[in-house]
Coordinates of C-alpha atoms and ligand atoms in Angstrom, one line a residue:
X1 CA -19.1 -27.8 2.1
X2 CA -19.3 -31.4 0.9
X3 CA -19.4 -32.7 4.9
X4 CA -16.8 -35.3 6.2
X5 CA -16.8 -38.9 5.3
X6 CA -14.9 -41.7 7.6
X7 CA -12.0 -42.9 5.6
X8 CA -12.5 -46.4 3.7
X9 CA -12.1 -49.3 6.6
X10 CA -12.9 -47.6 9.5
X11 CA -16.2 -47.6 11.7
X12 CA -19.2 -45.8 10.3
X13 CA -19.5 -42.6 11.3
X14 CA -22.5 -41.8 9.3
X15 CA -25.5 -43.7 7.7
X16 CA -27.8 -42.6 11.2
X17 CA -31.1 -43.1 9.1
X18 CA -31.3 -46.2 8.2
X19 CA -29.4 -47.5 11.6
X20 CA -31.8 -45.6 13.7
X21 CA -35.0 -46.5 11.9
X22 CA -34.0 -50.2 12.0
X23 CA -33.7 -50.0 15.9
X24 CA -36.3 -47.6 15.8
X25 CA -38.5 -50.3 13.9
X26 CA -37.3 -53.0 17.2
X27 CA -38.4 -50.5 19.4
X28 CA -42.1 -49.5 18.0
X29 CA -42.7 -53.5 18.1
X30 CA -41.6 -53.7 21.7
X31 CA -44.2 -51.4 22.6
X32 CA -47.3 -52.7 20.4
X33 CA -46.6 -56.3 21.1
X34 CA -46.7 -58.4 25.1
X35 CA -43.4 -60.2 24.9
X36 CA -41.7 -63.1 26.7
X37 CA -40.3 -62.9 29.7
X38 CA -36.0 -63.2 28.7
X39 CA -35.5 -65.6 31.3
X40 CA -38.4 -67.6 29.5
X41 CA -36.4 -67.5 26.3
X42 CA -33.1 -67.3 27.7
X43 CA -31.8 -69.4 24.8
X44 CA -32.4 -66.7 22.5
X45 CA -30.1 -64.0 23.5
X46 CA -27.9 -65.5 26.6
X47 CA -25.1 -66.4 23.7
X48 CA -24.6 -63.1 23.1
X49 CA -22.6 -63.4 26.9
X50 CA -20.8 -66.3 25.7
X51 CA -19.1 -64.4 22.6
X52 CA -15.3 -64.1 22.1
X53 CA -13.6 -60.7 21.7
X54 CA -14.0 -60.2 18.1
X55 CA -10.3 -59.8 16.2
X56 CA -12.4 -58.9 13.5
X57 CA -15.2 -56.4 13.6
X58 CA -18.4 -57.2 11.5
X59 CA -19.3 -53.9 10.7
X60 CA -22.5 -51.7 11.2
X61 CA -25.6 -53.7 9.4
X62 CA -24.5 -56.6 11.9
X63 CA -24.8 -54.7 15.2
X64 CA -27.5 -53.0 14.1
X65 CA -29.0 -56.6 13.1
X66 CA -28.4 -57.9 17.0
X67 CA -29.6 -54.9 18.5
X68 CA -33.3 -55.2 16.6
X69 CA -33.2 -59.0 16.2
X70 CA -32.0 -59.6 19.7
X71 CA -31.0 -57.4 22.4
X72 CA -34.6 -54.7 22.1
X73 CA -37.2 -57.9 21.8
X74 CA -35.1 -59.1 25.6
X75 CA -34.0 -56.3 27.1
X76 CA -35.9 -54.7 30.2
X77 CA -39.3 -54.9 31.4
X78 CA -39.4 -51.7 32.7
X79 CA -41.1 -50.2 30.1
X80 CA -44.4 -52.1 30.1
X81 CA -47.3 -50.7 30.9
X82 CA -48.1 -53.0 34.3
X83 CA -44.2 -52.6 35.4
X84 CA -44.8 -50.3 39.0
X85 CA -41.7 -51.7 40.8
X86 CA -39.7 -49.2 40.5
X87 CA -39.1 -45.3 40.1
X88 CA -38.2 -45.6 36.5
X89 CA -39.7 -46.2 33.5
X90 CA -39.2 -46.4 30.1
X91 CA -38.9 -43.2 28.0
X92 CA -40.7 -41.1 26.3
X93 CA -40.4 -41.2 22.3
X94 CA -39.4 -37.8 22.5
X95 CA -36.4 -37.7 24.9
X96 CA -35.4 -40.3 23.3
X97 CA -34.9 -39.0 20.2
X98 CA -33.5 -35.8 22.3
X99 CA -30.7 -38.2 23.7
X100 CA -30.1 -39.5 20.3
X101 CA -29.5 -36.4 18.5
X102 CA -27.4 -35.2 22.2
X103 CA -25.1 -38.3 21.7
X104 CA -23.6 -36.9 18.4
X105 CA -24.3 -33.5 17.9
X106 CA -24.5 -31.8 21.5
X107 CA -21.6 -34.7 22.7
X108 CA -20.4 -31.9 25.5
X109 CA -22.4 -29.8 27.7
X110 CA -19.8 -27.5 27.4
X111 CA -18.7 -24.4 24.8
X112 CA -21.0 -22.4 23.5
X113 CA -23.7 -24.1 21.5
X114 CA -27.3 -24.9 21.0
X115 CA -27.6 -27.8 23.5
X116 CA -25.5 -25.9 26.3
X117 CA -28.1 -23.3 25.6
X118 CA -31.3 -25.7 26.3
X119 CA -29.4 -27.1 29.1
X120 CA -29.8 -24.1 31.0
X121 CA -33.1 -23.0 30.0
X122 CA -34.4 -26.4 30.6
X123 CA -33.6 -26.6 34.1
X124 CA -35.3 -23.1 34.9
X125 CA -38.1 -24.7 33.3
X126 CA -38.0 -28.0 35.4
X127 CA -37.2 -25.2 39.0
X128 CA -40.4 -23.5 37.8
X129 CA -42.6 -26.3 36.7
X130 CA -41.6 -27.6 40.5
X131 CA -42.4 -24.8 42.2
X132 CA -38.8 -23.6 43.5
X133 CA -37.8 -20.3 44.1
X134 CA -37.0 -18.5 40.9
X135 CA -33.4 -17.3 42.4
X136 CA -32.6 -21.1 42.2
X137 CA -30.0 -22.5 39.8
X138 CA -29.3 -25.9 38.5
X139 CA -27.0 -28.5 37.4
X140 CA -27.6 -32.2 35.9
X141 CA -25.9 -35.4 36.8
X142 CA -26.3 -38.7 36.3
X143 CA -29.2 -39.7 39.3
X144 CA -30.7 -38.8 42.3
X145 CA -27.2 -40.8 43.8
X146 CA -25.4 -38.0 42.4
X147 CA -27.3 -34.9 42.7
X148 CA -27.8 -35.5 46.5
X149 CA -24.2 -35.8 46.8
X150 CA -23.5 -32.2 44.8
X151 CA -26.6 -30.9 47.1
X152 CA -24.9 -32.4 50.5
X153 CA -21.6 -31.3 49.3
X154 CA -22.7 -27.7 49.2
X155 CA -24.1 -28.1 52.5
X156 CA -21.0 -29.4 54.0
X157 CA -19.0 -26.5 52.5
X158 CA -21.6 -24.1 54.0
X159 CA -21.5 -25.5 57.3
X160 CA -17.7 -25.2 57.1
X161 CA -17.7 -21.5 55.6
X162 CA -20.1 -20.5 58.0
X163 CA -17.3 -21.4 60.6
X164 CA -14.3 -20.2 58.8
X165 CA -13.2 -23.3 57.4
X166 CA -12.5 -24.4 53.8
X167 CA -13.7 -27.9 54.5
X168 CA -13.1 -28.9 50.2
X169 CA -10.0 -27.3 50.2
X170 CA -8.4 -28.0 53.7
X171 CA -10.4 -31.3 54.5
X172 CA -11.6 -32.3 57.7
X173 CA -11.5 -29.6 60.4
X174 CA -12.5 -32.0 63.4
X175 CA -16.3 -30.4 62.9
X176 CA -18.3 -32.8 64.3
X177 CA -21.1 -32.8 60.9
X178 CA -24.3 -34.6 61.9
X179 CA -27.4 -34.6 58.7
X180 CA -30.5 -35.4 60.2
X181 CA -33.5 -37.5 57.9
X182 CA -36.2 -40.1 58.7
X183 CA -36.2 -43.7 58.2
X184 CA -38.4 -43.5 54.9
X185 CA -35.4 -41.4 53.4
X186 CA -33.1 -42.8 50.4
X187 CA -30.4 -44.7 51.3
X188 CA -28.4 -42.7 48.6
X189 CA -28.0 -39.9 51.2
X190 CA -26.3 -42.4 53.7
X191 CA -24.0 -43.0 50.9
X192 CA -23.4 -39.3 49.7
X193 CA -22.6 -38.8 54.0
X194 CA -19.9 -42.0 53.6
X195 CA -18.0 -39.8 50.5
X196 CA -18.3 -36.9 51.5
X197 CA -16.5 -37.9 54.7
X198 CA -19.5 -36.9 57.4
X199 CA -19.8 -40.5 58.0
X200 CA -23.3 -42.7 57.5
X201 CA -23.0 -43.3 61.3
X202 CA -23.6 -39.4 61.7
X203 CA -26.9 -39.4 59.8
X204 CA -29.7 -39.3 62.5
X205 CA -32.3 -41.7 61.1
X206 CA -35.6 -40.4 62.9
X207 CA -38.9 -42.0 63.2
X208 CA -41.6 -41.1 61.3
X209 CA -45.2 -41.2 62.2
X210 CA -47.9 -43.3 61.3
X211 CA -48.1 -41.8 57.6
X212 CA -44.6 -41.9 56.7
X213 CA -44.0 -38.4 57.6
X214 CA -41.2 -36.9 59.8
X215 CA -42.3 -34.8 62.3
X216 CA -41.1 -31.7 63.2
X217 CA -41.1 -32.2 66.9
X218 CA -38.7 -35.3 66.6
X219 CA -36.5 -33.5 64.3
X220 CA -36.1 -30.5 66.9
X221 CA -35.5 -32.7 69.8
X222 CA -32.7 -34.5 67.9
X223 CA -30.9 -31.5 66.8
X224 CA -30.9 -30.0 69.9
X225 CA -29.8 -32.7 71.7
X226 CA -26.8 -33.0 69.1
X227 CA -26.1 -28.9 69.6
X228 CA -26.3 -30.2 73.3
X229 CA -23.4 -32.2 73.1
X230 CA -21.3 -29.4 70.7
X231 CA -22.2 -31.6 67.2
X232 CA -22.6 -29.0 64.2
X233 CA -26.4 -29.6 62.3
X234 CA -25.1 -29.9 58.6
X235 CA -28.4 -30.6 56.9
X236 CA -32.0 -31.6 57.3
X237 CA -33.1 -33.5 54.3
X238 CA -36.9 -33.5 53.9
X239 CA -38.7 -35.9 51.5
X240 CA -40.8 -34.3 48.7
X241 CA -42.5 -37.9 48.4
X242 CA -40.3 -41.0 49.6
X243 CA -39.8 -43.8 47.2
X244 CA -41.1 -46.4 49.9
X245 CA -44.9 -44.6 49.6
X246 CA -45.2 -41.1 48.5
X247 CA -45.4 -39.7 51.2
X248 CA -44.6 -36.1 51.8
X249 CA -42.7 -34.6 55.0
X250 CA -44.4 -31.4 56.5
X251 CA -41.9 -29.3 54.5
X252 CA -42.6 -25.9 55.7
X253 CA -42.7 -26.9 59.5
X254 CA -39.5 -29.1 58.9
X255 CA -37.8 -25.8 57.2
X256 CA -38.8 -24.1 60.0
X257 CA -36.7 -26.1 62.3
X258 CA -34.0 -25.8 60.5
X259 CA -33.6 -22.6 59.8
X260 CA -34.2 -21.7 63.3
X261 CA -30.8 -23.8 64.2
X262 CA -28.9 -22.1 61.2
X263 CA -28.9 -25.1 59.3
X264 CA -29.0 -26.2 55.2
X265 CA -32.5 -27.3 54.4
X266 CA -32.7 -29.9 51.5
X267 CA -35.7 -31.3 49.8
X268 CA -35.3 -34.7 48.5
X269 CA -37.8 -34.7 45.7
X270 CA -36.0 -37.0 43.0
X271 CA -39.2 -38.9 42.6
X272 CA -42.4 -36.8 43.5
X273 CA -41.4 -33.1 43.0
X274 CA -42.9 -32.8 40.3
X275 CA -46.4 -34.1 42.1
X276 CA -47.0 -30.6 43.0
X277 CA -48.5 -30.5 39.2
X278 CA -51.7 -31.7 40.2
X279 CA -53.3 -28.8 42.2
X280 CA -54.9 -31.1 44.5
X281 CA -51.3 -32.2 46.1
X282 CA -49.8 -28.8 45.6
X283 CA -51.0 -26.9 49.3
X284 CA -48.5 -30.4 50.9
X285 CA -45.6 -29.1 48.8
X286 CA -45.6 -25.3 50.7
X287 CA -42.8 -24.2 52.0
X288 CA -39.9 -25.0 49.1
X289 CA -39.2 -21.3 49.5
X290 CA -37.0 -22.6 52.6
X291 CA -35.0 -24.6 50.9
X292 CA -31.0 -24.3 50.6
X293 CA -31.0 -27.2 48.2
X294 CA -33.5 -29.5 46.4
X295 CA -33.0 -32.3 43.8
X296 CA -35.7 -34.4 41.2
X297 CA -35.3 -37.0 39.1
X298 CA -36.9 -35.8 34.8
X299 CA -35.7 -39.5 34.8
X300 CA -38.5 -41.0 37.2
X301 CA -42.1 -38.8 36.6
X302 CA -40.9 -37.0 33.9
X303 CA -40.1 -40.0 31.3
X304 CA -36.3 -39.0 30.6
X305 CA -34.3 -41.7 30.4
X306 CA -32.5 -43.4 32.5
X307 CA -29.5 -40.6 33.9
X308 CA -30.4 -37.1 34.5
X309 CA -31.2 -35.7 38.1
X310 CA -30.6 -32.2 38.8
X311 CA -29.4 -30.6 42.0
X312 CA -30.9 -26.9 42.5
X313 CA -29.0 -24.4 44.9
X314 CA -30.0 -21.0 45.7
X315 CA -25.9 -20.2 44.6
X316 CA -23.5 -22.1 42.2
X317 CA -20.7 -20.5 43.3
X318 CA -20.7 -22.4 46.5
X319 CA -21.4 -26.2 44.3
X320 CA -18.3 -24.3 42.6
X321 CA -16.2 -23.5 45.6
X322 CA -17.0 -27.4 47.0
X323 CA -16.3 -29.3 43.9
X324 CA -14.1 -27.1 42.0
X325 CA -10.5 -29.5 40.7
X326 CA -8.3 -26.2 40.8
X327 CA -7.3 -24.9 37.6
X328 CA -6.1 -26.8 34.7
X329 CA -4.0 -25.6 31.7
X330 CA -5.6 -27.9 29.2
X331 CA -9.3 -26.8 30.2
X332 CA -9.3 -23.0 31.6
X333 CA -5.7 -22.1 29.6
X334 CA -7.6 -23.6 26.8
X335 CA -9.4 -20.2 25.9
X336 CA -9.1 -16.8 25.3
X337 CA -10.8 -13.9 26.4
X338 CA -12.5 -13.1 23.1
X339 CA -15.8 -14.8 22.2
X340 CA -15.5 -15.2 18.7
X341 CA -16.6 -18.8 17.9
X342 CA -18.0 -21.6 20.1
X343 CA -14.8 -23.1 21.1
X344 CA -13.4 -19.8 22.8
X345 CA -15.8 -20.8 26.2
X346 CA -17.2 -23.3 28.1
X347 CA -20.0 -21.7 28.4
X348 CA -21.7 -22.1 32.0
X349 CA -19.0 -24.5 33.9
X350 CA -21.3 -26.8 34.8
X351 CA -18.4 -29.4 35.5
X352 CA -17.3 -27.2 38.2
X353 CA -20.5 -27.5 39.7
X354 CA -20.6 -30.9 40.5
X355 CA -17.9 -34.2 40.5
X356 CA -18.6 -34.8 36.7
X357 CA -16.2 -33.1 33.9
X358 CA -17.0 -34.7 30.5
X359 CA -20.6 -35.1 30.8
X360 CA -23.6 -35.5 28.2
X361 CA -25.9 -32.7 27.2
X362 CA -28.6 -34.2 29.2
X363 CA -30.8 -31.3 29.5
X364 CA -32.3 -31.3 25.9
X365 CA -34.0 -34.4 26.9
X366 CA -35.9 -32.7 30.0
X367 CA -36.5 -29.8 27.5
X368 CA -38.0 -32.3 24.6
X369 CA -40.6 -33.8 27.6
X370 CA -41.4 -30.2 28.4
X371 CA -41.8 -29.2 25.0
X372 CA -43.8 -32.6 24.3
X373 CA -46.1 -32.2 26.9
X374 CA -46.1 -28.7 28.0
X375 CA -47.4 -28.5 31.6
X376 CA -50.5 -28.9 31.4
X377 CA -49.7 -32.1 29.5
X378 CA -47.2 -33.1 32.6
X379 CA -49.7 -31.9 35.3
X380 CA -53.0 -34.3 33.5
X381 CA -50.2 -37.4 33.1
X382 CA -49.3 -36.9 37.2
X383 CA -52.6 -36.1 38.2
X384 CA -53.7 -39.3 36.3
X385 CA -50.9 -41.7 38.2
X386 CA -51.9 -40.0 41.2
X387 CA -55.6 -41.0 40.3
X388 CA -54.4 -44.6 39.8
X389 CA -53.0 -44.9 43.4
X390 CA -56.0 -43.1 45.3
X391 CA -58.1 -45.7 43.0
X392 CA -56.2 -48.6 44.1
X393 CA -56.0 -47.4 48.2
X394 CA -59.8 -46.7 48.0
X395 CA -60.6 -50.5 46.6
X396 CA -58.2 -51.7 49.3
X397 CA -60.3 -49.7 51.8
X398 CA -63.6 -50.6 50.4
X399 CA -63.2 -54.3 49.4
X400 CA -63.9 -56.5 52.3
X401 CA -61.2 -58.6 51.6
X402 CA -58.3 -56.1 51.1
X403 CA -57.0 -53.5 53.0
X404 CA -55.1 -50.1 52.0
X405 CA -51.6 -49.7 54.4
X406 CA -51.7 -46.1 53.2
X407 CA -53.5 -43.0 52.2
X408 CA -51.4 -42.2 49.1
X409 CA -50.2 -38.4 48.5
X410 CA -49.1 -39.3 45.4
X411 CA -48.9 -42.0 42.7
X412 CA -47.9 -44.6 44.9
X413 CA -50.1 -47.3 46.6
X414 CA -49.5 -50.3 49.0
X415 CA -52.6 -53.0 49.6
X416 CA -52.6 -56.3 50.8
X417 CA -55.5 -58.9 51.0
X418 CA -56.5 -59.7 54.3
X419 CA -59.4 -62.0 54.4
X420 CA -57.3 -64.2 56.6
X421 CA -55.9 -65.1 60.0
X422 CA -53.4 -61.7 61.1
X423 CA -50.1 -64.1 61.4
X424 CA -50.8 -65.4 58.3
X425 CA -51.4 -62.1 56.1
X426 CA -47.3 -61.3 55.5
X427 CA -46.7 -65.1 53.9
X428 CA -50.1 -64.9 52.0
X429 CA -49.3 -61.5 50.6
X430 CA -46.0 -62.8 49.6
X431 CA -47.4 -65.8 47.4
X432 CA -49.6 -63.4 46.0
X433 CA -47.6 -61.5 44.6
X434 CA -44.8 -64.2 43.5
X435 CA -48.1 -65.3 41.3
X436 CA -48.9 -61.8 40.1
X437 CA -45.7 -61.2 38.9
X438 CA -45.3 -64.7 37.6
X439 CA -48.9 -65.3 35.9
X440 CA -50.0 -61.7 35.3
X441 CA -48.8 -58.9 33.5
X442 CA -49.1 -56.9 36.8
X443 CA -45.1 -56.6 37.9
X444 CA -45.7 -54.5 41.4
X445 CA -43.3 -54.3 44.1
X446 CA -43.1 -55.6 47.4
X447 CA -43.0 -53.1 50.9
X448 CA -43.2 -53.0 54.7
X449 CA -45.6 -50.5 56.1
X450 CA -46.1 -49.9 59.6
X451 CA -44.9 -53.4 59.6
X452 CA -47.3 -55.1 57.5
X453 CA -45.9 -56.3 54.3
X454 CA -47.6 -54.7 51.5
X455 CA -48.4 -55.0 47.6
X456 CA -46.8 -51.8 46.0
X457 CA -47.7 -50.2 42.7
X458 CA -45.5 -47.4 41.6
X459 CA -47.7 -45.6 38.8
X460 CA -45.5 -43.4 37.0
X461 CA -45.7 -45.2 33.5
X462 CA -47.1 -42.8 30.8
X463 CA -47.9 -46.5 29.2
X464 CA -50.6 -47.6 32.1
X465 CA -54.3 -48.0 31.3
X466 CA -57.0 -48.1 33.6
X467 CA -57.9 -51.2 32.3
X468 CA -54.9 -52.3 34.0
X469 CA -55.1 -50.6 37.5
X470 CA -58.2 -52.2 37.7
X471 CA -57.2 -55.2 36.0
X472 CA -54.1 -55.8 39.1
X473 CA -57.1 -55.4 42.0
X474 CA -59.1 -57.6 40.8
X475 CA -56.3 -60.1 40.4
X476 CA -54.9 -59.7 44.1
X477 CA -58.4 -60.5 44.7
X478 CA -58.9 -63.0 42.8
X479 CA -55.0 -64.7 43.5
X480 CA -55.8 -64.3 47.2
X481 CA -59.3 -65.7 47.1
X482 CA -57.5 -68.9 45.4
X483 CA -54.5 -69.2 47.7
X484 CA -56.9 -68.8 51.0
X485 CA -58.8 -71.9 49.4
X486 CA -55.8 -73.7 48.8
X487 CA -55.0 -73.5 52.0
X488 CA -58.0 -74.2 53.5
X489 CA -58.2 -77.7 52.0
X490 CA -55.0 -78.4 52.8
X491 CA -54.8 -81.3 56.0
Ligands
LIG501 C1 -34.8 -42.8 43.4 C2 -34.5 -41.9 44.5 C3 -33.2 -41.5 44.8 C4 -32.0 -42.0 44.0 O1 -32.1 -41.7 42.7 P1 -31.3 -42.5 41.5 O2 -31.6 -41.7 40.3 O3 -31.9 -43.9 41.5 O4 -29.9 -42.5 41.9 C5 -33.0 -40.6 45.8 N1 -34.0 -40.1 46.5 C6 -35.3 -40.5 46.3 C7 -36.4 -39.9 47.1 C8 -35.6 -41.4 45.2 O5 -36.8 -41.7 45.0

């Protein structure tokens, strides 16, 4: 076989060598080099905004030109190793080149190939390097958004099966659905309760106690007051480390609970289930053998990129009786019953599973991290961010000038300097870090904790130093020490 050539005029449809290594060259300068801010140097790629629809199309070297000359040297700073704002960060060389080769060779999760092959192995790989029960089966989607909708969805169908209704088939049934979580859980559950028709105003948003956690007292009084009144318990969600701090909800006890009112237990660990790889956090992650549903992120910890989640259920055939789109001549009357070639199957319907059809092979990039890194590879890289937060919470503790808000489970911290008046210490912290994130290459985020506003480093960066952990202490020290100055000389 000679292989397939484009005809003469049309796009390029080969020629991925030299267009990858020239982006590929953009990108390996990106991460030896400190670069502007873009809105610093806004001049050089804002035009690109400004452009007309081409009527004629330039052809490959030129987009491949902008994309190394201009878009990689200004595009996000999420990458950089001092960028702890949020639960994302850049990739890892090696999903990368996973999502690459994915994009044109594994373009379908579905039929029977190679990459629908990894994508199944890779997420009994992620269940068991997260410690889920092995009976557990998976499906990707885009984000935690998404795979704690598919995860509620199949809790909502099991509440509704459990009472003889059909609730994705026959719609609403007049059950009154209540899901119960604290107020340090995502907001992308409120969301999944609007769409799926539950209705955010029937999400009990309980208190949690002085470390973030949700305790299982609270969560029993609530649902039994709802059972009271004849509301049907649809879910408890749990948090497997919240993206406000880390923290990490009493899981077993808060299975316990629900299990003992007949109701779907779901772990929300899209950012910190895979903490339970450092064996010194592990003994907070018992009790995931209760769980109906769970869901993590290999995009945050793991270093995919950005868009893959995966939702774990103890049975697909309930994600497939909740999301299924009823049969379709040009998909299931598509195939025969012989399995000759790779086009006679979709192999695993995984877009029955959930609310996407076409849908990338996403999984081969949580394989290539995993294959990368191996676990013990994973479990050093976690146990290291995790290092970086107790580091920073035990200088806020230690320093008489700071002061730690938290006792970090996992990789997050949240400090504050607070060598000043008490009414003063939000506004201060505030300037402090509009300077870090202005003058420094420190980029943390901003929280309220107990009601204290709060510096927040999110280490999940495989790029981070030490040298830089320690590096953003000493600057809030140094930052606050200045600010308290200027103020004091103020009249
Ligand atoms: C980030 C996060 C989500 C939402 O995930 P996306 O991938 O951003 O959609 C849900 N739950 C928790 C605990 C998270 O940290």
């Amino acid at each position: 076989m000679t292989g397939w050539r484009a005809p003469a005029g049309g796009p390029q449809t080969a020629h991925f060598e030299a267009a990858l290594a020239r982006v590929g060259r953009a990108l390996d300068a990106r991460e030896a080099t400190e670069l502007p801010d873009p809105q610093a140097v806004r001049e050089a790629w804002s035009f690109l905004a400004d452009q007309p629809l081409p009527g004629q199309g330039s052809g490959l070297d030129e987009v491949v030109r902008r994309l190394g000359d201009v878009l990689v040297p200004h595009g996000a700073r999420v990458s950089e190793p001092g960028f702890w704002m949020f639960v994302t960060t850049g990739p890892t060389t090696a999903s990368v080149a996973a999502a690459a080769a994915a994009h044109v060779a594994g373009t379908q999760r579905s039929l029977l190939h190679a990459f629908n092959a990894v994508e199944e192995r890779s997420l009994h790989w992620l269940a068991e390097l997260c410690g889920l029960p092995a009976e557990m089966r998976g499906l990707y989607s885009s984000g935690g958004s998404t795979a704690n909708l598919v995860a509620l969805g199949a809790a909502r169908q099991h509440a509704g099966e459990a009472r003889g209704v059909d609730l994705a088939a026959d719609g609403s049934s007049g059950l009154d659905l209540v899901v119960y979580a604290s107020t340090e859980t995502h907001h992308t559950v409120q969301r999944a309760a609007g769409v799926l028709g539950i209705g955010r105003a029937n999400v009990r948003v309980l208190p949690v106690d002085r470390h973030q956690r949700l305790e299982p007292g609270v969560l029993a009084a609530a649902m039994d007051a709802d059972l009271a009144d004849g509301r049907v318990p649809m879910a408890v969600i749990a948090n497997a480390g919240t993206t406000n701090t880390g923290a990490i909800d009493p899981i077993r006890a808060l299975g316990q609970v629900a299990k003992a009112r007949d109701t779907w237990f779901h772990v929300d660990g899209a950012y910190g289930l895979p903490g339970c790889l450092d064996e010194r956090v592990r003994p907070r992650y018992d009790g995931l053998d209760l769980a109906d549903s769970a869901i993590v992120d290999p995009h945050k910890w793991l270093g995919a990129p950005v868009g893959v989640a995966a939702t774990f259920v103890r049975d697909r055939t309930l994600l497939q009786r909740a999301f299924t789109q009823g049969h379709a001549d040009y998909l299931e009357g598509a195939f025969t019953e012989a399995v000759e070639v790779s086009v006679d199957s979709m192999g695993i319907p995984y877009s029955d599973f959930g609310v996407e059809l076409s849908a990338p092979s996403r999984g081969v990039q949580v394989w290539a991290v995993i294959v990368d890194e191996g676990r013990a590879g994973l479990a050093q890289r976690i146990s290291r961010d995790n290092d970086f937060a107790a580091y920073v919470a035990r200088r806020g503790r230690e320093h008489a000038r700071l002061e730690s808000l938290t006792e970090p489970d996992l990789s997050i911290a949240c400090i504050r300097y607070a060598a000043a008046p008490g009414d003063r210490l939000d506004a201060l912290n505030a300037r402090i870090h509009r300077r870090l994130v202005r003058q420094t290459p420190y980029l943390p985020s901003t929280t309220i904790v107990n009601g204290a506003f709060a510096i927040r480093p999110c280490f999940i960066n495989p790029r981070t130093t030490w040298e830089m952990v320690e590096g953003f202490v000493d600057a809030v020290v140094r930052i606050g020490d200045e600010e308290v100055a200027i103020t004091a000389v103020r009249p």
